[in-house]
Short mmCIF file of C-alpha atoms and ligand atoms in Angstrom, two decimals:
data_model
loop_
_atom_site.label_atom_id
_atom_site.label_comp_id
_atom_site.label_asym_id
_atom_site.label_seq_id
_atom_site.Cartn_x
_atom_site.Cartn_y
_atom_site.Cartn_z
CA UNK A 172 17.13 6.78 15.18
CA UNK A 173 14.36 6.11 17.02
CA UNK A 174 11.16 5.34 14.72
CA UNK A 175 6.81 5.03 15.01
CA UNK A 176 5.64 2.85 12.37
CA UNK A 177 1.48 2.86 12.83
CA UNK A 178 0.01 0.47 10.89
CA UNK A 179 3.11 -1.67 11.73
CA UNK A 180 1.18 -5.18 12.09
CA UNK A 181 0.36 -5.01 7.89
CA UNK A 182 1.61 -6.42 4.93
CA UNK A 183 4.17 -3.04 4.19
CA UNK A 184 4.43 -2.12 7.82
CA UNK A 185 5.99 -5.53 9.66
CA UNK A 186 8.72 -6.21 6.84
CA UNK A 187 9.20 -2.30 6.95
CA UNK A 188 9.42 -1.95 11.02
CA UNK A 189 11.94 -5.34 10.81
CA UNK A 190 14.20 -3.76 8.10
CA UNK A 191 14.66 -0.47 10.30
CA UNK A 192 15.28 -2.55 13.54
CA UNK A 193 17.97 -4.76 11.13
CA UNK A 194 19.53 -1.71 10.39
CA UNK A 195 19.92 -0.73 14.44
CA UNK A 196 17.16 1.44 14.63
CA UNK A 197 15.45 2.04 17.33
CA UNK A 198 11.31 0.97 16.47
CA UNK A 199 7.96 0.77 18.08
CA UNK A 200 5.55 -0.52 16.45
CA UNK A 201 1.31 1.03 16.88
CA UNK A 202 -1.46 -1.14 15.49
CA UNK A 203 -5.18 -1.55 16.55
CA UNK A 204 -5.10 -5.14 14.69
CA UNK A 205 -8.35 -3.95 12.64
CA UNK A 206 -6.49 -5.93 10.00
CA UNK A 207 -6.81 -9.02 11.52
CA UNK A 208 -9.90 -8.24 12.46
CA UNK A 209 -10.99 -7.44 9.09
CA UNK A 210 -10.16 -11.56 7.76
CA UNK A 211 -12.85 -13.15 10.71
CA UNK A 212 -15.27 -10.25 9.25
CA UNK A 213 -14.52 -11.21 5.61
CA UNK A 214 -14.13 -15.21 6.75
CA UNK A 215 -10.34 -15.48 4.86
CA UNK A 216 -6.98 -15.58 6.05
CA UNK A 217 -3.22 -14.73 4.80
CA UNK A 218 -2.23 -17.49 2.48
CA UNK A 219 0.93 -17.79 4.56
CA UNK A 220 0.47 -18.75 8.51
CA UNK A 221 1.02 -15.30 10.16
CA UNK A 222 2.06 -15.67 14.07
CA UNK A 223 0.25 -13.27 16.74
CA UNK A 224 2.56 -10.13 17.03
CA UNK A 225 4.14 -11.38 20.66
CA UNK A 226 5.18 -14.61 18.75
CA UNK A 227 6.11 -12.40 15.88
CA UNK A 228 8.20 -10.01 18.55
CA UNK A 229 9.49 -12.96 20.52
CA UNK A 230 10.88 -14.20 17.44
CA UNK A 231 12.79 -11.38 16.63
CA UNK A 232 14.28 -11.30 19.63
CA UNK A 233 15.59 -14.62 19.73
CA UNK A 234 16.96 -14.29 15.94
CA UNK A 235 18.59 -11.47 15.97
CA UNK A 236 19.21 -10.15 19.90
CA UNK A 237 17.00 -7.05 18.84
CA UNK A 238 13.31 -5.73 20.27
CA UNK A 239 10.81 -3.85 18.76
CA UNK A 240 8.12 -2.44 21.27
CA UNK A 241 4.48 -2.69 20.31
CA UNK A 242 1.53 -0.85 21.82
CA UNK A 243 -2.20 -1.32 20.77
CA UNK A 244 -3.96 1.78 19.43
CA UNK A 245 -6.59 2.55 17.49
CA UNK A 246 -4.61 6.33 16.43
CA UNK A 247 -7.76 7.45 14.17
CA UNK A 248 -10.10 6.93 17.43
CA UNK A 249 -7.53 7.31 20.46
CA UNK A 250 -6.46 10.90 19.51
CA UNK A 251 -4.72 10.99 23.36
CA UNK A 252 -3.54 7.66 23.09
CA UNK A 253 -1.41 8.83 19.68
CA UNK A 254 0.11 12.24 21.91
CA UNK A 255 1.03 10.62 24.80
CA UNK A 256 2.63 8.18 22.54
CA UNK A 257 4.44 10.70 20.45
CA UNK A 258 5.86 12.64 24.13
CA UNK A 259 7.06 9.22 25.46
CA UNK A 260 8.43 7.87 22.46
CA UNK A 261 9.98 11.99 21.09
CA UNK A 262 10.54 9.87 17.54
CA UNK A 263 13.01 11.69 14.58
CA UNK A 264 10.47 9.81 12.51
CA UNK A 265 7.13 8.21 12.41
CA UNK A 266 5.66 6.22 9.28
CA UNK A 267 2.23 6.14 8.42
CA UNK A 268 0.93 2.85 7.15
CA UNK A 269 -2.39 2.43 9.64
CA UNK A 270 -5.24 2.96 6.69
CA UNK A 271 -7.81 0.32 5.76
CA UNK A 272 -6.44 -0.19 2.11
CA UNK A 273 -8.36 -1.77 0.04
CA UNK A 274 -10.22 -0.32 -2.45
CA UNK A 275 -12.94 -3.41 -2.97
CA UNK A 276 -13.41 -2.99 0.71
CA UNK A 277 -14.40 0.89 0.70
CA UNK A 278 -16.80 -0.17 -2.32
CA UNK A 279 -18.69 -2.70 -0.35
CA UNK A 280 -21.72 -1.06 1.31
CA UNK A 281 -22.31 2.19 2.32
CA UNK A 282 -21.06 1.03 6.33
CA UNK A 283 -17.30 0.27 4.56
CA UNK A 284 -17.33 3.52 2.69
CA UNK A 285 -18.05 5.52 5.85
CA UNK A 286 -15.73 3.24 8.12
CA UNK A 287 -12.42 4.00 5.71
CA UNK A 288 -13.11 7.60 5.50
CA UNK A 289 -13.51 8.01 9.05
CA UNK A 290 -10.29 5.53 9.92
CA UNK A 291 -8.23 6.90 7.08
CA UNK A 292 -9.02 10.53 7.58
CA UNK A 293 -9.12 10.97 10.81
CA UNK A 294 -6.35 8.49 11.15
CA UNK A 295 -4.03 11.06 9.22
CA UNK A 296 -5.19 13.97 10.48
CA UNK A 297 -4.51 12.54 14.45
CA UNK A 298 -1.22 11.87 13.42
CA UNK A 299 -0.41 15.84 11.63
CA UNK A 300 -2.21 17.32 15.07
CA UNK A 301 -0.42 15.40 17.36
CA UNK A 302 2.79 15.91 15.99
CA UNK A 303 1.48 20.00 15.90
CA UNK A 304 0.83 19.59 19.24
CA UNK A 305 3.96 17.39 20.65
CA UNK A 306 6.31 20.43 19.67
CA UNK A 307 8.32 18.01 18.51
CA UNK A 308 9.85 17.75 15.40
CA UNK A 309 9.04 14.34 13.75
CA UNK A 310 9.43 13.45 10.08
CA UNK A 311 6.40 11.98 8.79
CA UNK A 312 6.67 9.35 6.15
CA UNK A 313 3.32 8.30 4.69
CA UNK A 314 2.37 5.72 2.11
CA UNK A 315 0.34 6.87 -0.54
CA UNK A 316 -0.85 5.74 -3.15
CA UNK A 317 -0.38 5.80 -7.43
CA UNK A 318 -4.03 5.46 -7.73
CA UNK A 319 -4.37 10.07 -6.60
CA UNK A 320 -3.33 10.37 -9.96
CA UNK A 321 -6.14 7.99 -11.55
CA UNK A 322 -5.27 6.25 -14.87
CA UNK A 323 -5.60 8.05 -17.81
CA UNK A 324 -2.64 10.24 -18.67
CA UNK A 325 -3.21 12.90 -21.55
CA UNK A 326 0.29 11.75 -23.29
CA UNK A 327 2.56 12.60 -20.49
CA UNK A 328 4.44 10.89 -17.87
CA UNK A 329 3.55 11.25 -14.55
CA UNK A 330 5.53 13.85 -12.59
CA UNK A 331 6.06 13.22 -8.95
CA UNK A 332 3.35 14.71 -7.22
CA UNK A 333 3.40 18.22 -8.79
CA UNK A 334 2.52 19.49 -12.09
CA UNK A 335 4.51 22.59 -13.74
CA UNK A 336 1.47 24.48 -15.18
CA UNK A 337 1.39 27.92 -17.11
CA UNK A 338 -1.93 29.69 -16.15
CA UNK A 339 -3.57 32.97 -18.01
CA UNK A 340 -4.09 36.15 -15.91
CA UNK A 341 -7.00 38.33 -15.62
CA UNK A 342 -4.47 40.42 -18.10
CA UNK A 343 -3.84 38.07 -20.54
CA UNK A 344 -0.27 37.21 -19.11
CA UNK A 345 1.24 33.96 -18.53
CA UNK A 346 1.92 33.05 -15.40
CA UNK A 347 4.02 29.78 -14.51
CA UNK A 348 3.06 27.86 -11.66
CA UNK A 349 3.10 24.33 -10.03
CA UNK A 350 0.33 22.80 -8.33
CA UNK A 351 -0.18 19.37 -6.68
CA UNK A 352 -1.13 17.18 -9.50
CA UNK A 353 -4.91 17.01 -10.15
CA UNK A 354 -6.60 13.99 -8.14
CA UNK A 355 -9.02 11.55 -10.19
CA UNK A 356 -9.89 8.66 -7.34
CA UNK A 357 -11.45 5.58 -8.42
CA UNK A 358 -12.96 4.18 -5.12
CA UNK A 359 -13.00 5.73 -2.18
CA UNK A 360 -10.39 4.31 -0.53
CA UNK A 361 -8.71 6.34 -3.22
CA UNK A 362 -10.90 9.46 -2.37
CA UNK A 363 -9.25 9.29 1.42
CA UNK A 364 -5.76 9.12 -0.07
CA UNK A 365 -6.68 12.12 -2.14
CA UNK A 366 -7.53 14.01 1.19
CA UNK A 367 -4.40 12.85 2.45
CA UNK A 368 -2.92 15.19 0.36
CA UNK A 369 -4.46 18.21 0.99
CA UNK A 370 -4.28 17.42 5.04
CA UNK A 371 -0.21 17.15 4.32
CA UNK A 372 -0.32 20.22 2.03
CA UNK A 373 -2.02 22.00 4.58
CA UNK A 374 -0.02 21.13 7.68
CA UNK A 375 3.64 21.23 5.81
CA UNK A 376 2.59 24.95 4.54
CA UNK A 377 0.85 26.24 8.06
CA UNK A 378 3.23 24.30 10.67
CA UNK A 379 6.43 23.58 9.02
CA UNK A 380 6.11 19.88 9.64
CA UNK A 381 8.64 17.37 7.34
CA UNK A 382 6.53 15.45 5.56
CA UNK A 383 7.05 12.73 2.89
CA UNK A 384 4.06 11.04 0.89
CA UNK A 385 5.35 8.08 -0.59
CA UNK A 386 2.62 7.37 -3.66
CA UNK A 387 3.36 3.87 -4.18
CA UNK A 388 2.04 1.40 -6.34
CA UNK A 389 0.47 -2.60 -6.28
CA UNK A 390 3.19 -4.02 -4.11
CA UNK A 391 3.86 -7.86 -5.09
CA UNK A 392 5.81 -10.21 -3.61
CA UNK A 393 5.80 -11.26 0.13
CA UNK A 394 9.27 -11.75 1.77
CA UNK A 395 12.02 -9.97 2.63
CA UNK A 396 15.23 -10.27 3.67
CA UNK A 397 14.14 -9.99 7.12
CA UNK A 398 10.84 -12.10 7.51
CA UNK A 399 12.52 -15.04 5.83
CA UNK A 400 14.81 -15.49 8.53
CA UNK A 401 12.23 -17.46 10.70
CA UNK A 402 8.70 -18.96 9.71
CA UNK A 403 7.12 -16.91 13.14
CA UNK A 404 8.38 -13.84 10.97
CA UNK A 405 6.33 -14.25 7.71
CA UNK A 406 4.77 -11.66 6.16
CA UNK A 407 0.77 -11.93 5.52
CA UNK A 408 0.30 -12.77 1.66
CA UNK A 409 -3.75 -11.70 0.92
CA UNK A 410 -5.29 -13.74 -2.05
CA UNK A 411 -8.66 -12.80 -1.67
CA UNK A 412 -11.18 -10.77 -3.93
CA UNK A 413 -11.24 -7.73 -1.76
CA UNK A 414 -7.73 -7.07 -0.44
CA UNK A 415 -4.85 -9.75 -2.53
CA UNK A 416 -3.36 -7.36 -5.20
CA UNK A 417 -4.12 -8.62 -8.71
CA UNK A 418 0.01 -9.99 -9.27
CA UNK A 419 -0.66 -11.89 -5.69
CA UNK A 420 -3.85 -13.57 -6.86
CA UNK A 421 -2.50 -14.64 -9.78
CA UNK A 422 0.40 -16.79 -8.51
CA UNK A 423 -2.27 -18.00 -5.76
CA UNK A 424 -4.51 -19.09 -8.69
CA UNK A 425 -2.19 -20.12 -10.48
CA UNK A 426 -0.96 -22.71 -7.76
CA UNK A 427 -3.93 -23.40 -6.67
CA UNK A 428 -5.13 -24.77 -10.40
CA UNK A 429 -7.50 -21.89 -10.54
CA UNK A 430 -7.96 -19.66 -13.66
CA UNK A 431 -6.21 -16.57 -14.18
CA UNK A 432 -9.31 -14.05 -13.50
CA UNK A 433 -8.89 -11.28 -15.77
CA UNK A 434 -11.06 -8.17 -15.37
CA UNK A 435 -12.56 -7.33 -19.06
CA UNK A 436 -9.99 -7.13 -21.74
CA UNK A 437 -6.89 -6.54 -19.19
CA UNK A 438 -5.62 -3.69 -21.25
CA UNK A 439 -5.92 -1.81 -18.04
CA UNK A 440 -2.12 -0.51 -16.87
CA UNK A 441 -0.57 -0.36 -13.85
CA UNK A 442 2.51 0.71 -11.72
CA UNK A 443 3.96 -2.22 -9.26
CA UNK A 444 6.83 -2.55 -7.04
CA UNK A 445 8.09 -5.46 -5.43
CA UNK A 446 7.83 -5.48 -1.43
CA UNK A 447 11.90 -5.58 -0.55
CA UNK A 448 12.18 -2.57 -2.66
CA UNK A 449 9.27 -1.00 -0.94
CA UNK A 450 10.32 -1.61 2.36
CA UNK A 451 14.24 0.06 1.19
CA UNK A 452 12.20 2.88 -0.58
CA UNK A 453 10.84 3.37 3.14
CA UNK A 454 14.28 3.19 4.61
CA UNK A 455 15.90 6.01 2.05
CA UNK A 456 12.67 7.99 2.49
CA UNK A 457 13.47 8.16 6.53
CA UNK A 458 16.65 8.77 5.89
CA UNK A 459 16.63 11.83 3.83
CA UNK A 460 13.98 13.96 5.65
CA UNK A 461 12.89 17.50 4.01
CA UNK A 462 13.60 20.31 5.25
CA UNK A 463 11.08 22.14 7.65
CA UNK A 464 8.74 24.67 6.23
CA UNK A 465 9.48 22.93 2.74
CA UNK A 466 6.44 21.80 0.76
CA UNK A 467 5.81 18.10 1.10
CA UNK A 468 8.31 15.88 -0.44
CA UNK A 469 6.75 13.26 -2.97
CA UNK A 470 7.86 10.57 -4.55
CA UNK A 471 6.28 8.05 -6.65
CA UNK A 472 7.79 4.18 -5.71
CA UNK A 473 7.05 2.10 -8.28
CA UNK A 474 9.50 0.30 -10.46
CA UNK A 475 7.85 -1.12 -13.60
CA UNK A 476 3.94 -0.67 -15.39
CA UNK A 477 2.60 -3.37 -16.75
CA UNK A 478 -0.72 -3.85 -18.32
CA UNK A 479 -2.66 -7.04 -16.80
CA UNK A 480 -3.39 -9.03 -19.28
CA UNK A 481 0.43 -9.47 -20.03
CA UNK A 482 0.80 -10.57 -16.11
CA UNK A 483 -1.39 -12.90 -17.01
CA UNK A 484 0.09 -14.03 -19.65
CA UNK A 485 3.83 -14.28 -18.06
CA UNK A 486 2.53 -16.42 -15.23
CA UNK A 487 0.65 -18.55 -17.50
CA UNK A 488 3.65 -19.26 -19.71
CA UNK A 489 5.28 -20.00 -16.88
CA UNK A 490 2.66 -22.16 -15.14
CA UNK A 491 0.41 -23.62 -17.97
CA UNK A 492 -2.54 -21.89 -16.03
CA UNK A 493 -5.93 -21.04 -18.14
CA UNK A 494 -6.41 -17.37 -18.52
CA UNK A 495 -9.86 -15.89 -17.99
CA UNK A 496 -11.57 -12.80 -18.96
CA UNK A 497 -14.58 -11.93 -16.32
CA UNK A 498 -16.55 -8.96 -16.08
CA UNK A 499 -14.84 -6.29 -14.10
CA UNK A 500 -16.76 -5.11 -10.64
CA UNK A 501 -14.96 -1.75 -11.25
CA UNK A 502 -16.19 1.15 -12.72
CA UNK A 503 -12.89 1.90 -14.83
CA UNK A 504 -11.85 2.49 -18.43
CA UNK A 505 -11.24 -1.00 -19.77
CA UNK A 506 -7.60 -0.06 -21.23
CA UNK A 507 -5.21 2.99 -20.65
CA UNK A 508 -1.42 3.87 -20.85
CA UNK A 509 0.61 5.20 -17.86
CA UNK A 510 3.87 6.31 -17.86
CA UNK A 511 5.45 7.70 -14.54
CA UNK A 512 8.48 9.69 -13.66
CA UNK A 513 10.57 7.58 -10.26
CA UNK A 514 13.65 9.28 -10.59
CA UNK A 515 13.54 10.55 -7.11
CA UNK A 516 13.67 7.63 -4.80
CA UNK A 517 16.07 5.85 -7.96
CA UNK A 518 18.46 9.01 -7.47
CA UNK A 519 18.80 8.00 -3.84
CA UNK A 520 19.96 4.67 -4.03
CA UNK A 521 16.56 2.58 -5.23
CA UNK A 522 17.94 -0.57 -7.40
CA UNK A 523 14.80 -2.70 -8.33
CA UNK A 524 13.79 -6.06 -8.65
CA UNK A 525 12.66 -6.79 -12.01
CA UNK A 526 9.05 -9.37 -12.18
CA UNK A 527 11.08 -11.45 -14.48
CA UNK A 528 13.89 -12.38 -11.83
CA UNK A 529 11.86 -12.72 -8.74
CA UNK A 530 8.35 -13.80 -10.06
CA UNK A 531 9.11 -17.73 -10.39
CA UNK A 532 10.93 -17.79 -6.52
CA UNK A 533 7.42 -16.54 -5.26
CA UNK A 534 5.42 -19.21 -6.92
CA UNK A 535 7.49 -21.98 -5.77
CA UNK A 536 8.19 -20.68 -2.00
CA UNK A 537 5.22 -19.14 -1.50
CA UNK A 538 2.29 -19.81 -3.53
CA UNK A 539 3.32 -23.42 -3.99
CA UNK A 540 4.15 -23.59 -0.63
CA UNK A 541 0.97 -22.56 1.09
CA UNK A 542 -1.65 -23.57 -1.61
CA UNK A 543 -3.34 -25.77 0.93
CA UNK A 544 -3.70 -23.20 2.84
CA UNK A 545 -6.00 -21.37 -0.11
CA UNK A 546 -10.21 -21.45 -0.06
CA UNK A 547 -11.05 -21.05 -3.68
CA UNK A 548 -14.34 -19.63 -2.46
CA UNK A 549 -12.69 -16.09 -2.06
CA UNK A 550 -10.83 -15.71 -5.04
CA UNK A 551 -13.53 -14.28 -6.89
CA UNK A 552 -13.51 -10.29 -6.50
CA UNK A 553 -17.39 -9.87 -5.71
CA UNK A 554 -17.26 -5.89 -4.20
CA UNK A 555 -18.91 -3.92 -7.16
CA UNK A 556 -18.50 -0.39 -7.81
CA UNK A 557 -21.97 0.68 -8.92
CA UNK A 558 -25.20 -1.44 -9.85
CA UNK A 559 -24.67 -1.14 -13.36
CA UNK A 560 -21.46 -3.39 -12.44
CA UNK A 561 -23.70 -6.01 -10.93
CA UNK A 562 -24.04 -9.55 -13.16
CA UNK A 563 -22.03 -12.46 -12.67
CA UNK A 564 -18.02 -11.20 -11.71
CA UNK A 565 -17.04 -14.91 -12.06
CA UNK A 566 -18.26 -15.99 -15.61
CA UNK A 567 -16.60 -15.71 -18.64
CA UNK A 568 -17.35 -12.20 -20.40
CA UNK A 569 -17.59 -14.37 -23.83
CA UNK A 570 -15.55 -16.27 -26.01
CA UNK A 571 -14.05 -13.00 -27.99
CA UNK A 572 -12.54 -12.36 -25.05
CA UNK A 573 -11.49 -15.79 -24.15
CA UNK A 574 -9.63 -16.02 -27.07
CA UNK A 575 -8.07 -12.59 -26.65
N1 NAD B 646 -0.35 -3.20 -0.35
C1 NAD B 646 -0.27 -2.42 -1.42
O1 NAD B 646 -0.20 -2.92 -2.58
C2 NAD B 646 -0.24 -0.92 -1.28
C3 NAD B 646 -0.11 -0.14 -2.45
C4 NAD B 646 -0.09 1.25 -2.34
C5 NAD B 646 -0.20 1.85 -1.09
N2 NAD B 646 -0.32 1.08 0.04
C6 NAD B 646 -0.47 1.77 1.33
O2 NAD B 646 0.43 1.24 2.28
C7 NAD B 646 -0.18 1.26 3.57
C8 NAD B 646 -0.06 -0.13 4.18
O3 NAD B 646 -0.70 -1.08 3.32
P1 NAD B 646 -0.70 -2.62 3.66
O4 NAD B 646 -0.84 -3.35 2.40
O5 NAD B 646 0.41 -2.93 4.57
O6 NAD B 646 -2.10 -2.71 4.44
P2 NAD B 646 -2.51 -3.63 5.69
O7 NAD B 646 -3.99 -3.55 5.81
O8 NAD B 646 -1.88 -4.97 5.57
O9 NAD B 646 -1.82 -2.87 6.92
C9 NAD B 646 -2.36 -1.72 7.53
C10 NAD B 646 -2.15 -1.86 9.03
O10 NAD B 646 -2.68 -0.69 9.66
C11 NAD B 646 -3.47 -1.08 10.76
N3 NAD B 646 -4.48 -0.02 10.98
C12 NAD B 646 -5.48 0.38 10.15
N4 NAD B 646 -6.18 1.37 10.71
C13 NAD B 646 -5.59 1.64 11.90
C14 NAD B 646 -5.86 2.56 12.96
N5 NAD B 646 -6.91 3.40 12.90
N6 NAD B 646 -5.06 2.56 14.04
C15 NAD B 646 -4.01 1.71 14.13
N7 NAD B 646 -3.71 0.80 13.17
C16 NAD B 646 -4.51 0.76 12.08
C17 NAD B 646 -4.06 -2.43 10.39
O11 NAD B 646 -4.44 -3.23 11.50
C18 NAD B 646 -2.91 -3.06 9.59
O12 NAD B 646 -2.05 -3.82 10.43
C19 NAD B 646 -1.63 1.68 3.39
O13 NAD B 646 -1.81 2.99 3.82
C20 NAD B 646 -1.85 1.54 1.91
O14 NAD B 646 -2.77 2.48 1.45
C21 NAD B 646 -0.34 -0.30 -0.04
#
């Protein structure tokens, strides 16, 4: 099948676009490098040594006889770029990963929140109006994100994507219905994953287009079967305060000797999946299209929830590294539950990789590995969510806490 993956330079995106050529697919890869771009802005780099994508392509090549194509665009700026791309290429599929993602990021000024609405929106929407106006009919896979739902569940579990609801008429009647589930962002990177929604929503019902949002949650982990067949193949690993997930920071910190920064009590919950399963979550989503003029297919890839103070905790017992409890820059409740339906992409083949069987290889091969590589300087997560959040992100929050 021949495949787009935009965004295909990232942490998902070049494990994801090596797994589809592995599998004999046919896969170019669009990117505007705004990633890379992003680490000489913020002054950090991947923990791991990440090679320049023609050493990254080259090597590919020469490992395993296959080549992936790669073309520079910007496809939230380059509208005409993205078409002409779409009518050379006439791709059965195209997946969407080229979004600034970071939610620290969108908080950091007023010039970040406006740059990832314009990239992320406009990125999306180029990429539902180009496929409009190719003719052509593409399946669009885009990752999404758990965060649409926002954290606090009123006692339920999740569904995927849709709620059943009953509603009251102006008679009095019930009337059953099911509506995309209600959207509570908490940053704005959030907010432009939110409008992702309705933009899919929008052009499934009015053009008929196959889409698949894939609302995925804090991907851990950094290799894959793929990128660990050569070192010019590694995947980037972020440890920083702004874009390393909080799982990836931990093992960083804790190889690095650093404590384990904790934001308030940790009670707060969340839904993670390791990257190999994400990247085979990708591959069964391509695989099993919808059907045109169907309503966006959803499904929510995450394996396990876990509530961050017992990460912490786990990696400590495993490392001896000091826990700390530090005010947290985001505006968030301090604890919640969150319980969420996967059956979907589990029903189509989706066999997970627990934390406890993978969690000590990736401090030992990676985070071990690499520490050197680590400026302590940027662990600390700095980007606040409102002034009241402003004090010192890096203390202690007291010794109640501490001893939590
Ligand atoms: N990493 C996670 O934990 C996680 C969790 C949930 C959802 N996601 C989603 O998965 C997707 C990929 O995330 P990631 O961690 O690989 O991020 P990433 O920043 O590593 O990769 C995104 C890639 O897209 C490219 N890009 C951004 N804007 C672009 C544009 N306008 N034109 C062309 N290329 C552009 C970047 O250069 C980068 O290579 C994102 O949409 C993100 O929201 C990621």
């Amino acid at each position: 099948m021949k495949i787009l993956v935009l965004g295909g330079d990232g942490f998902c995106g070049w494990p994801t676009a090596l797994r589809l050529s592995a599998r004999g697919h046919d896969v170019t890869i669009a990117d505007n490098l705004s990633r890379r771009a992003i680490d000489k802005e913020l002054g950090c780099e991947s923990l791991t040594p990440i090679a320049e994508i023609p050493e990254r392509l080259s090597a590919w090549h020469s490992v395993t006889g296959k080549s992936i194509r790669f073309v520079h665009l910007d496809i939230a700026q380059d509208y005409d770029g993205l078409l002409d791309l779409i009518l050379e290429e006439v791709p059965a599929a195209l997946v969407h990963f080229a979004e600034q993602r970071s939610a620290p990021y969108s908080m950091k000024s007023s010039r970040h929140k406006r740059y990832t609405v314009d990239n992320n929106i406009n990125a999306t929407n180029n990429v539902l109006a180009a496929v409009v106006e190719s003719g052509l009919d593409v399946h669009i896979v885009h990752l999404g994100t758990m965060g649409v739902y926002g954290y606090k569940t009123p006692g339920l579990t999740i569904p995927e994507g849709y709620l059943s609801a009953t509603l009251t008429d102006d008679s009095g009647a019930s009337v059953k219905t099911e509506i995309l589930y209600p959207t509570n962002p908490g940053s704005i990177y959030h907010m432009t994953k939110s409008q992702d929604q309705l933009l899919f929503a929008y052009y499934a019902k009015n053009d008929g287009l196959r889409i698949t949002d894939l609302h995925q949650g804090i991907v851990w982990g950094t290799q894959t079967a793929e990128t660990t067949l050569d070192d010019r193949l590694i995947n980037r690993f972020d440890y920083d305060g702004d874009y390393g997930t909080v799982l990836n920071r931990f093992l960083v910190q804790a190889a690095v000797g650093h404590p384990l920064t904790v934001h308030g009590s940790g009670g707060q919950t969340r839904a993670f999946i390791h990257l190999q399963d994400s990247v085979r979550c990708i591959e069964l989503a391509v695989s099993n299209p919808p059907k045109r003029h169907s309503r966006v297919a959803i499904f929510n890839q995450m394996t396990e929830t876990h509530r961050v103070v017992d990460l912490a905790t786990m990696i400590s017992t495993m490392t001896g590294a000091e826990i700390r409890h530090v005010k947290n820059p985001r505006n968030e409740a301090d604890t919640n539950e969150l319980t969420v339906a996967n059956l979907g992409l589990r029903s189509l083949g989706l066999v997970p990789t627990t934390l406890d069987a993978a969690l000590l290889r990736e401090i030992t091969e990676i985070a071990q590995r690499f520490a050197s590589r680590c400026d302590p300087a940027k662990i600390p997560c700095v980007s606040l969510w409102t002034t009241d959040a402003a004090g010192n992100c890096t203390a202690p929050v007291g010794a109640k806490l501490a001893a939590a």
